[in-house]
């Protein structure tokens, strides 16, 4: 049976306790902390990776130490993103069990009014929460000063030097190929190291120009090749794994396969920057393969409140202000 509470907060049933061994993105780790963070809402789990330094910290975040570990071995994640090793959640034959997100399921031939009511109530709650923030927030002036002081036509971004020879991450030249994007997605799957800021700014500026040159009015007609198809996605909210799963299931963007993203890519999740960069790389490689509708989270106020600004600050501490402006220019 389901209740409204467990539908909204599934980690109540899938929680990981301190000391549990867990798997996160294929890497084994140990839970060192479970609870709230002083600078973020909700429950977070602090884990220490056992072998590879694929984390982002040493058990501290926002200037506060929550647990001790080597630098690069610590990471804070949401409980629902972990799989606890050796914990039995239900009984079934080997190979017949699978854990998936609730939104990825369709109930066949069954009327589920409780689930429908819970989803409806969550939508009301979520919309009211965002509405109250926009109505009563005290960040309006600061956001306006960031955005309005640099118009779309006058925004100038200070250049950043190209990476040194010691940089081993993904690289992009004048032409972006499928091979380049494959290296980028592989990098994001296996490493927590951000893409070099030089390539980030280059991708953003090139993709922004493509969107600006091709979309001249509010309604834009898309052409889908007769030999291909159109795939519509929405609300990825920083969940890179979800986007890569869609690519695996339906194939990545290409000259024949067109993707339409219905906004809400930013905020809430931990990898909205990575989602944007993967999509923009495809946009530059195949200009007609990726289109993005602006959602209510592709907005400066929402980004300041719901995490996208903090994500940029954590990953690019020396350039996050310029990066924030470039993303807002893309959104406009």
PDB file of N, CA and C in Angstrom, residues 57-124:
ATOM      1  N   UNK A  57      34.758  16.221  -2.310  1.00  0.00           N
ATOM      2  CA  UNK A  57      35.173  16.922  -1.096  1.00  0.00           C
ATOM      3  C   UNK A  57      35.785  15.941  -0.099  1.00  0.00           C
ATOM      4  N   UNK A  58      36.043  16.435   1.106  1.00  0.00           N
ATOM      5  CA  UNK A  58      36.611  15.605   2.178  1.00  0.00           C
ATOM      6  C   UNK A  58      35.634  15.437   3.337  1.00  0.00           C
ATOM      7  N   UNK A  59      34.354  15.442   2.997  1.00  0.00           N
ATOM      8  CA  UNK A  59      33.327  15.323   4.024  1.00  0.00           C
ATOM      9  C   UNK A  59      32.780  16.653   4.495  1.00  0.00           C
ATOM     10  N   UNK A  60      33.213  17.727   3.828  1.00  0.00           N
ATOM     11  CA  UNK A  60      32.714  19.050   4.189  1.00  0.00           C
ATOM     12  C   UNK A  60      32.006  19.677   3.002  1.00  0.00           C
ATOM     13  N   UNK A  61      31.047  20.532   3.296  1.00  0.00           N
ATOM     14  CA  UNK A  61      30.357  21.276   2.262  1.00  0.00           C
ATOM     15  C   UNK A  61      29.814  22.559   2.865  1.00  0.00           C
ATOM     16  N   UNK A  62      29.855  23.622   2.090  1.00  0.00           N
ATOM     17  CA  UNK A  62      29.368  24.904   2.581  1.00  0.00           C
ATOM     18  C   UNK A  62      30.119  25.404   3.799  1.00  0.00           C
ATOM     19  N   UNK A  63      31.412  25.023   3.934  1.00  0.00           N
ATOM     20  CA  UNK A  63      32.214  25.495   5.046  1.00  0.00           C
ATOM     21  C   UNK A  63      32.019  24.731   6.345  1.00  0.00           C
ATOM     22  N   UNK A  64      31.281  23.619   6.323  1.00  0.00           N
ATOM     23  CA  UNK A  64      31.031  22.835   7.534  1.00  0.00           C
ATOM     24  C   UNK A  64      31.446  21.387   7.319  1.00  0.00           C
ATOM     25  N   UNK A  65      32.140  20.809   8.300  1.00  0.00           N
ATOM     26  CA  UNK A  65      32.613  19.433   8.226  1.00  0.00           C
ATOM     27  C   UNK A  65      31.557  18.492   8.810  1.00  0.00           C
ATOM     28  N   UNK A  66      31.096  17.548   7.977  1.00  0.00           N
ATOM     29  CA  UNK A  66      30.083  16.595   8.433  1.00  0.00           C
ATOM     30  C   UNK A  66      30.678  15.223   8.742  1.00  0.00           C
ATOM     31  N   UNK A  67      31.773  14.872   8.062  1.00  0.00           N
ATOM     32  CA  UNK A  67      32.493  13.642   8.368  1.00  0.00           C
ATOM     33  C   UNK A  67      33.908  13.777   7.815  1.00  0.00           C
ATOM     34  N   UNK A  68      34.784  12.885   8.215  1.00  0.00           N
ATOM     35  CA  UNK A  68      36.188  12.949   7.814  1.00  0.00           C
ATOM     36  C   UNK A  68      36.502  11.900   6.752  1.00  0.00           C
ATOM     37  N   UNK A  69      37.197  12.323   5.696  1.00  0.00           N
ATOM     38  CA  UNK A  69      37.718  11.390   4.706  1.00  0.00           C
ATOM     39  C   UNK A  69      38.758  12.109   3.873  1.00  0.00           C
ATOM     40  N   UNK A  70      39.432  11.368   2.997  1.00  0.00           N
ATOM     41  CA  UNK A  70      40.437  11.980   2.130  1.00  0.00           C
ATOM     42  C   UNK A  70      39.766  12.916   1.126  1.00  0.00           C
ATOM     43  N   UNK A  71      40.499  13.975   0.746  1.00  0.00           N
ATOM     44  CA  UNK A  71      39.969  14.893  -0.257  1.00  0.00           C
ATOM     45  C   UNK A  71      39.700  14.152  -1.565  1.00  0.00           C
ATOM     46  N   UNK A  72      38.524  14.395  -2.121  1.00  0.00           N
ATOM     47  CA  UNK A  72      38.132  13.746  -3.366  1.00  0.00           C
ATOM     48  C   UNK A  72      37.422  12.424  -3.180  1.00  0.00           C
ATOM     49  N   UNK A  73      37.333  11.950  -1.909  1.00  0.00           N
ATOM     50  CA  UNK A  73      36.642  10.691  -1.649  1.00  0.00           C
ATOM     51  C   UNK A  73      35.256  10.911  -1.044  1.00  0.00           C
ATOM     52  N   UNK A  74      34.905  12.159  -0.726  1.00  0.00           N
ATOM     53  CA  UNK A  74      33.616  12.444  -0.113  1.00  0.00           C
ATOM     54  C   UNK A  74      32.624  13.041  -1.089  1.00  0.00           C
ATOM     55  N   UNK A  75      31.340  12.745  -0.871  1.00  0.00           N
ATOM     56  CA  UNK A  75      30.291  13.274  -1.732  1.00  0.00           C
ATOM     57  C   UNK A  75      28.973  13.247  -0.977  1.00  0.00           C
ATOM     58  N   UNK A  76      28.134  14.260  -1.208  1.00  0.00           N
ATOM     59  CA  UNK A  76      26.800  14.308  -0.622  1.00  0.00           C
ATOM     60  C   UNK A  76      25.781  14.081  -1.728  1.00  0.00           C
ATOM     61  N   UNK A  77      24.901  13.108  -1.544  1.00  0.00           N
ATOM     62  CA  UNK A  77      23.908  12.760  -2.552  1.00  0.00           C
ATOM     63  C   UNK A  77      22.551  12.583  -1.884  1.00  0.00           C
ATOM     64  N   UNK A  78      21.508  12.584  -2.698  1.00  0.00           N
ATOM     65  CA  UNK A  78      20.178  12.308  -2.187  1.00  0.00           C
ATOM     66  C   UNK A  78      20.028  10.804  -1.920  1.00  0.00           C
ATOM     67  N   UNK A  79      19.291  10.413  -0.877  1.00  0.00           N
ATOM     68  CA  UNK A  79      19.169   8.995  -0.527  1.00  0.00           C
ATOM     69  C   UNK A  79      18.680   8.116  -1.666  1.00  0.00           C
ATOM     70  N   UNK A  80      17.754   8.623  -2.466  1.00  0.00           N
ATOM     71  CA  UNK A  80      17.185   7.814  -3.532  1.00  0.00           C
ATOM     72  C   UNK A  80      18.149   7.468  -4.645  1.00  0.00           C
ATOM     73  N   UNK A  81      19.342   8.094  -4.677  1.00  0.00           N
ATOM     74  CA  UNK A  81      20.331   7.812  -5.719  1.00  0.00           C
ATOM     75  C   UNK A  81      21.304   6.706  -5.330  1.00  0.00           C
ATOM     76  N   UNK A  82      21.124   6.110  -4.145  1.00  0.00           N
ATOM     77  CA  UNK A  82      22.029   5.082  -3.651  1.00  0.00           C
ATOM     78  C   UNK A  82      21.371   3.705  -3.685  1.00  0.00           C
ATOM     79  N   UNK A  83      22.183   2.691  -3.893  1.00  0.00           N
ATOM     80  CA  UNK A  83      21.743   1.310  -3.750  1.00  0.00           C
ATOM     81  C   UNK A  83      22.546   0.704  -2.609  1.00  0.00           C
ATOM     82  N   UNK A  84      21.855   0.237  -1.576  1.00  0.00           N
ATOM     83  CA  UNK A  84      22.522  -0.347  -0.418  1.00  0.00           C
ATOM     84  C   UNK A  84      22.896  -1.794  -0.721  1.00  0.00           C
ATOM     85  N   UNK A  85      24.166  -2.121  -0.532  1.00  0.00           N
ATOM     86  CA  UNK A  85      24.652  -3.474  -0.810  1.00  0.00           C
ATOM     87  C   UNK A  85      24.208  -4.425   0.302  1.00  0.00           C
ATOM     88  N   UNK A  86      23.672  -5.573  -0.098  1.00  0.00           N
ATOM     89  CA  UNK A  86      23.322  -6.599   0.874  1.00  0.00           C
ATOM     90  C   UNK A  86      22.040  -6.339   1.637  1.00  0.00           C
ATOM     91  N   UNK A  87      21.235  -5.362   1.177  1.00  0.00           N
ATOM     92  CA  UNK A  87      19.978  -5.066   1.856  1.00  0.00           C
ATOM     93  C   UNK A  87      18.821  -5.602   1.014  1.00  0.00           C
ATOM     94  N   UNK A  88      17.986  -6.429   1.604  1.00  0.00           N
ATOM     95  CA  UNK A  88      16.879  -7.055   0.886  1.00  0.00           C
ATOM     96  C   UNK A  88      15.635  -6.186   0.990  1.00  0.00           C
ATOM     97  N   UNK A  89      15.153  -5.688  -0.161  1.00  0.00           N
ATOM     98  CA  UNK A  89      13.964  -4.839  -0.161  1.00  0.00           C
ATOM     99  C   UNK A  89      12.698  -5.648  -0.464  1.00  0.00           C
ATOM    100  N   UNK A  90      12.842  -6.700  -1.295  1.00  0.00           N
ATOM    101  CA  UNK A  90      11.704  -7.573  -1.577  1.00  0.00           C
ATOM    102  C   UNK A  90      12.255  -8.891  -2.125  1.00  0.00           C
ATOM    103  N   UNK A  91      11.417  -9.895  -2.207  1.00  0.00           N
ATOM    104  CA  UNK A  91      11.827 -11.227  -2.654  1.00  0.00           C
ATOM    105  C   UNK A  91      11.361 -11.473  -4.093  1.00  0.00           C
ATOM    106  N   UNK A  92      12.274 -12.016  -4.921  1.00  0.00           N
ATOM    107  CA  UNK A  92      11.900 -12.447  -6.267  1.00  0.00           C
ATOM    108  C   UNK A  92      13.031 -13.323  -6.799  1.00  0.00           C
ATOM    109  N   UNK A  93      12.822 -13.933  -7.960  1.00  0.00           N
ATOM    110  CA  UNK A  93      13.861 -14.739  -8.576  1.00  0.00           C
ATOM    111  C   UNK A  93      15.023 -13.850  -9.021  1.00  0.00           C
ATOM    112  N   UNK A  94      16.242 -14.410  -8.999  1.00  0.00           N
ATOM    113  CA  UNK A  94      17.407 -13.679  -9.450  1.00  0.00           C
ATOM    114  C   UNK A  94      17.237 -13.251 -10.910  1.00  0.00           C
ATOM    115  N   UNK A  95      17.507 -11.986 -11.180  1.00  0.00           N
ATOM    116  CA  UNK A  95      17.385 -11.462 -12.529  1.00  0.00           C
ATOM    117  C   UNK A  95      16.010 -10.936 -12.866  1.00  0.00           C
ATOM    118  N   UNK A  96      15.038 -11.110 -11.938  1.00  0.00           N
ATOM    119  CA  UNK A  96      13.679 -10.636 -12.185  1.00  0.00           C
ATOM    120  C   UNK A  96      13.379  -9.333 -11.454  1.00  0.00           C
ATOM    121  N   UNK A  97      14.317  -8.831 -10.673  1.00  0.00           N
ATOM    122  CA  UNK A  97      14.084  -7.610  -9.898  1.00  0.00           C
ATOM    123  C   UNK A  97      14.784  -6.403 -10.502  1.00  0.00           C
ATOM    124  N   UNK A  98      14.198  -5.238 -10.325  1.00  0.00           N
ATOM    125  CA  UNK A  98      14.790  -4.001 -10.830  1.00  0.00           C
ATOM    126  C   UNK A  98      14.223  -2.828 -10.045  1.00  0.00           C
ATOM    127  N   UNK A  99      15.073  -1.849  -9.721  1.00  0.00           N
ATOM    128  CA  UNK A  99      14.628  -0.629  -9.069  1.00  0.00           C
ATOM    129  C   UNK A  99      14.582   0.490 -10.099  1.00  0.00           C
ATOM    130  N   UNK A 100      13.446   1.160 -10.194  1.00  0.00           N
ATOM    131  CA  UNK A 100      13.274   2.251 -11.145  1.00  0.00           C
ATOM    132  C   UNK A 100      12.580   3.418 -10.455  1.00  0.00           C
ATOM    133  N   UNK A 101      12.653   4.584 -11.091  1.00  0.00           N
ATOM    134  CA  UNK A 101      11.918   5.736 -10.599  1.00  0.00           C
ATOM    135  C   UNK A 101      10.419   5.533 -10.812  1.00  0.00           C
ATOM    136  N   UNK A 102       9.555   6.000  -9.878  1.00  0.00           N
ATOM    137  CA  UNK A 102       8.102   5.825 -10.053  1.00  0.00           C
ATOM    138  C   UNK A 102       7.581   6.408 -11.356  1.00  0.00           C
ATOM    139  N   UNK A 103       8.154   7.531 -11.786  1.00  0.00           N
ATOM    140  CA  UNK A 103       7.668   8.173 -13.000  1.00  0.00           C
ATOM    141  C   UNK A 103       7.958   7.406 -14.268  1.00  0.00           C
ATOM    142  N   UNK A 104       8.820   6.371 -14.189  1.00  0.00           N
ATOM    143  CA  UNK A 104       9.142   5.578 -15.367  1.00  0.00           C
ATOM    144  C   UNK A 104       8.211   4.384 -15.557  1.00  0.00           C
ATOM    145  N   UNK A 105       7.187   4.276 -14.690  1.00  0.00           N
ATOM    146  CA  UNK A 105       6.269   3.146 -14.742  1.00  0.00           C
ATOM    147  C   UNK A 105       4.893   3.560 -15.259  1.00  0.00           C
ATOM    148  N   UNK A 106       4.250   2.652 -15.975  1.00  0.00           N
ATOM    149  CA  UNK A 106       2.858   2.835 -16.397  1.00  0.00           C
ATOM    150  C   UNK A 106       2.061   1.657 -15.865  1.00  0.00           C
ATOM    151  N   UNK A 107       1.007   1.913 -15.093  1.00  0.00           N
ATOM    152  CA  UNK A 107       0.168   0.855 -14.547  1.00  0.00           C
ATOM    153  C   UNK A 107      -0.786   0.377 -15.635  1.00  0.00           C
ATOM    154  N   UNK A 108      -0.778  -0.931 -15.908  1.00  0.00           N
ATOM    155  CA  UNK A 108      -1.589  -1.497 -16.997  1.00  0.00           C
ATOM    156  C   UNK A 108      -2.956  -1.902 -16.463  1.00  0.00           C
ATOM    157  N   UNK A 109      -4.001  -1.362 -17.046  1.00  0.00           N
ATOM    158  CA  UNK A 109      -5.359  -1.792 -16.741  1.00  0.00           C
ATOM    159  C   UNK A 109      -5.747  -1.646 -15.294  1.00  0.00           C
ATOM    160  N   UNK A 110      -5.222  -0.637 -14.623  1.00  0.00           N
ATOM    161  CA  UNK A 110      -5.530  -0.474 -13.210  1.00  0.00           C
ATOM    162  C   UNK A 110      -5.784   0.993 -12.911  1.00  0.00           C
ATOM    163  N   UNK A 111      -6.895   1.237 -12.254  1.00  0.00           N
ATOM    164  CA  UNK A 111      -7.196   2.589 -11.818  1.00  0.00           C
ATOM    165  C   UNK A 111      -6.581   2.788 -10.433  1.00  0.00           C
ATOM    166  N   UNK A 112      -5.731   3.779 -10.315  1.00  0.00           N
ATOM    167  CA  UNK A 112      -5.016   3.995  -9.055  1.00  0.00           C
ATOM    168  C   UNK A 112      -5.307   5.408  -8.568  1.00  0.00           C
ATOM    169  N   UNK A 113      -6.511   5.631  -7.997  1.00  0.00           N
ATOM    170  CA  UNK A 113      -6.886   6.982  -7.597  1.00  0.00           C
ATOM    171  C   UNK A 113      -5.980   7.558  -6.519  1.00  0.00           C
ATOM    172  N   UNK A 114      -5.428   6.688  -5.646  1.00  0.00           N
ATOM    173  CA  UNK A 114      -4.570   7.199  -4.578  1.00  0.00           C
ATOM    174  C   UNK A 114      -3.286   7.785  -5.149  1.00  0.00           C
ATOM    175  N   UNK A 115      -2.676   7.056  -6.098  1.00  0.00           N
ATOM    176  CA  UNK A 115      -1.455   7.559  -6.729  1.00  0.00           C
ATOM    177  C   UNK A 115      -1.739   8.835  -7.506  1.00  0.00           C
ATOM    178  N   UNK A 116      -2.876   8.834  -8.230  1.00  0.00           N
ATOM    179  CA  UNK A 116      -3.241  10.018  -8.994  1.00  0.00           C
ATOM    180  C   UNK A 116      -3.466  11.214  -8.074  1.00  0.00           C
ATOM    181  N   UNK A 117      -4.124  10.962  -6.933  1.00  0.00           N
ATOM    182  CA  UNK A 117      -4.363  12.038  -5.973  1.00  0.00           C
ATOM    183  C   UNK A 117      -3.050  12.548  -5.391  1.00  0.00           C
ATOM    184  N   UNK A 118      -2.155  11.608  -5.059  1.00  0.00           N
ATOM    185  CA  UNK A 118      -0.859  12.000  -4.506  1.00  0.00           C
ATOM    186  C   UNK A 118      -0.078  12.844  -5.495  1.00  0.00           C
ATOM    187  N   UNK A 119      -0.064  12.416  -6.771  1.00  0.00           N
ATOM    188  CA  UNK A 119       0.654  13.174  -7.786  1.00  0.00           C
ATOM    189  C   UNK A 119       0.044  14.558  -7.962  1.00  0.00           C
ATOM    190  N   UNK A 120      -1.292  14.600  -7.976  1.00  0.00           N
ATOM    191  CA  UNK A 120      -1.983  15.877  -8.121  1.00  0.00           C
ATOM    192  C   UNK A 120      -1.666  16.808  -6.960  1.00  0.00           C
ATOM    193  N   UNK A 121      -1.665  16.256  -5.728  1.00  0.00           N
ATOM    194  CA  UNK A 121      -1.363  17.075  -4.565  1.00  0.00           C
ATOM    195  C   UNK A 121       0.075  17.555  -4.582  1.00  0.00           C
ATOM    196  N   UNK A 122       0.980  16.694  -5.054  1.00  0.00           N
ATOM    197  CA  UNK A 122       2.375  17.127  -5.167  1.00  0.00           C
ATOM    198  C   UNK A 122       2.502  18.287  -6.148  1.00  0.00           C
ATOM    199  N   UNK A 123       1.801  18.217  -7.280  1.00  0.00           N
ATOM    200  CA  UNK A 123       1.845  19.293  -8.255  1.00  0.00           C
ATOM    201  C   UNK A 123       1.352  20.597  -7.633  1.00  0.00           C
ATOM    202  N   UNK A 124       0.262  20.508  -6.861  1.00  0.00           N
ATOM    203  CA  UNK A 124      -0.281  21.697  -6.198  1.00  0.00           C
ATOM    204  C   UNK A 124       0.731  22.259  -5.210  1.00  0.00           C
TER     205      UNK A 124
END
